C-alpha positions as CSV (number, residue, x, y, z in Angstrom):
1,D,0.2,0.1,0.0
2,S,1.7,3.5,-1.0
3,S,-1.0,5.8,-0.1
4,P,0.6,8.6,2.1
5,V,0.8,8.0,6.1
6,N,-1.2,10.6,7.8
7,S,-0.1,12.5,11.3
8,P,-2.4,11.5,14.1
9,V,-1.8,14.6,15.7
10,S,-4.7,17.0,14.6
11,S,-3.4,19.9,12.7
12,Q,-4.7,22.4,15.2
13,S,-1.9,22.7,17.4
14,V,-1.3,25.2,20.7
15,H,2.2,25.8,19.2
16,P,1.7,28.9,17.0
17,L,4.9,28.1,15.1
18,Y,4.2,24.5,14.8
19,N,2.8,22.5,12.0
20,S,2.0,18.6,12.7
21,D,2.0,17.8,9.3
22,T,4.5,15.1,7.8
23,T,6.0,17.5,5.1
24,G,9.2,18.3,7.3
25,E,7.5,21.4,8.5
26,L,9.6,23.5,11.3
27,S,8.6,23.8,14.8
28,Q,10.7,26.5,15.7
29,G,12.0,27.2,19.3
30,Q,14.6,29.7,20.5
31,N,18.0,28.3,21.7
32,G,19.9,31.3,23.3
33,S,23.3,30.1,23.0
34,T,23.1,28.3,19.5
35,G,20.7,30.2,17.3
36,E,17.6,29.0,16.2
37,L,16.7,25.3,17.0
38,Y,14.2,23.8,14.7
39,Q,12.1,20.3,15.6
40,W,9.9,18.2,13.6
41,T,8.8,14.8,12.6
42,E,8.7,13.3,9.5
43,T,7.9,10.0,7.9
44,Y,10.4,8.1,5.3
45,E,10.3,4.6,3.0
46,R,12.4,2.1,3.3
47,R,11.6,-1.2,1.9
48,N,8.0,-0.6,0.8
49,H,7.3,0.6,4.5
50,T,6.8,4.0,6.2
51,Y,8.5,4.9,9.1
52,V,8.8,7.8,11.4
53,R,11.3,9.8,12.8
54,Y,12.1,13.0,15.2
55,C,14.4,15.5,13.7
56,Y,16.0,18.5,14.8
57,S,18.4,21.3,13.4
58,L,20.1,24.4,15.0
59,N,20.0,26.3,11.8
60,K,17.2,25.9,8.9
61,V,19.7,26.7,6.2
62,T,23.1,25.7,7.4
63,G,22.6,23.6,10.1
64,S,23.1,19.6,9.7
65,K,19.9,17.8,10.4
66,K,20.0,15.3,13.1
67,T,17.4,12.2,12.9
68,V,16.4,9.5,15.5
69,H,13.9,6.7,14.2
70,I,11.0,6.6,16.3
71,P,10.7,2.6,17.3
72,G,7.6,0.5,17.1
73,G,7.2,-1.1,13.8
74,N,5.9,1.1,10.4
75,A,3.8,4.2,10.7
76,N,0.6,2.7,10.6
77,T,0.9,0.6,13.6
78,Q,-0.8,1.9,17.0
79,R,2.6,1.4,19.1
80,T,4.3,4.1,16.4
81,R,1.6,6.2,16.2
82,T,0.9,6.4,19.7
83,R,4.8,7.4,20.2
84,W,4.6,9.8,17.0
85,V,1.8,11.9,19.0
86,E,4.1,11.5,22.1
87,V,7.2,12.8,20.3
88,E,4.9,15.8,18.8
89,T,3.7,16.7,22.4
90,L,7.1,16.8,23.7
91,I,8.4,19.2,20.7
92,Q,5.1,21.6,21.4
93,R,5.9,21.5,25.0
94,G,9.4,22.8,24.4
95,K,11.8,19.8,25.3
96,T,15.0,19.8,24.3
97,P,16.7,17.5,21.5
98,E,18.4,15.5,24.3
99,E,15.1,15.0,26.3
100,I,13.3,14.1,23.5
101,T,16.1,11.7,22.2
102,R,16.8,10.1,25.4
103,I,12.9,9.1,25.7
104,I,13.0,7.9,22.2
105,K,16.0,5.3,23.0
106,Q,14.4,4.3,25.9
107,W,11.7,3.1,23.7
108,S,14.4,0.8,22.0
């Protein structure tokens, strides 16, 4: 099935600069010491399956993008979708990449 996987999170968000679709829209948060912090989730394809990952970068244009796979199977499984919602909620709450990555690693 090659139909797109929709984000389990409502497009209505409490975070004014956050768009919870899967097109890689950036969530912007201020990081005083290193510039702008951008965090988002996105889907990606591997061997005919769609998976979800958490992404962040300290600079939208020149910064290197860091990604962390959200474990739980492909993007259509309930476990992955629940974790996807949790990661997007953590982003909305302003958690740091270190905090979010630590939580994701506990799921592995």
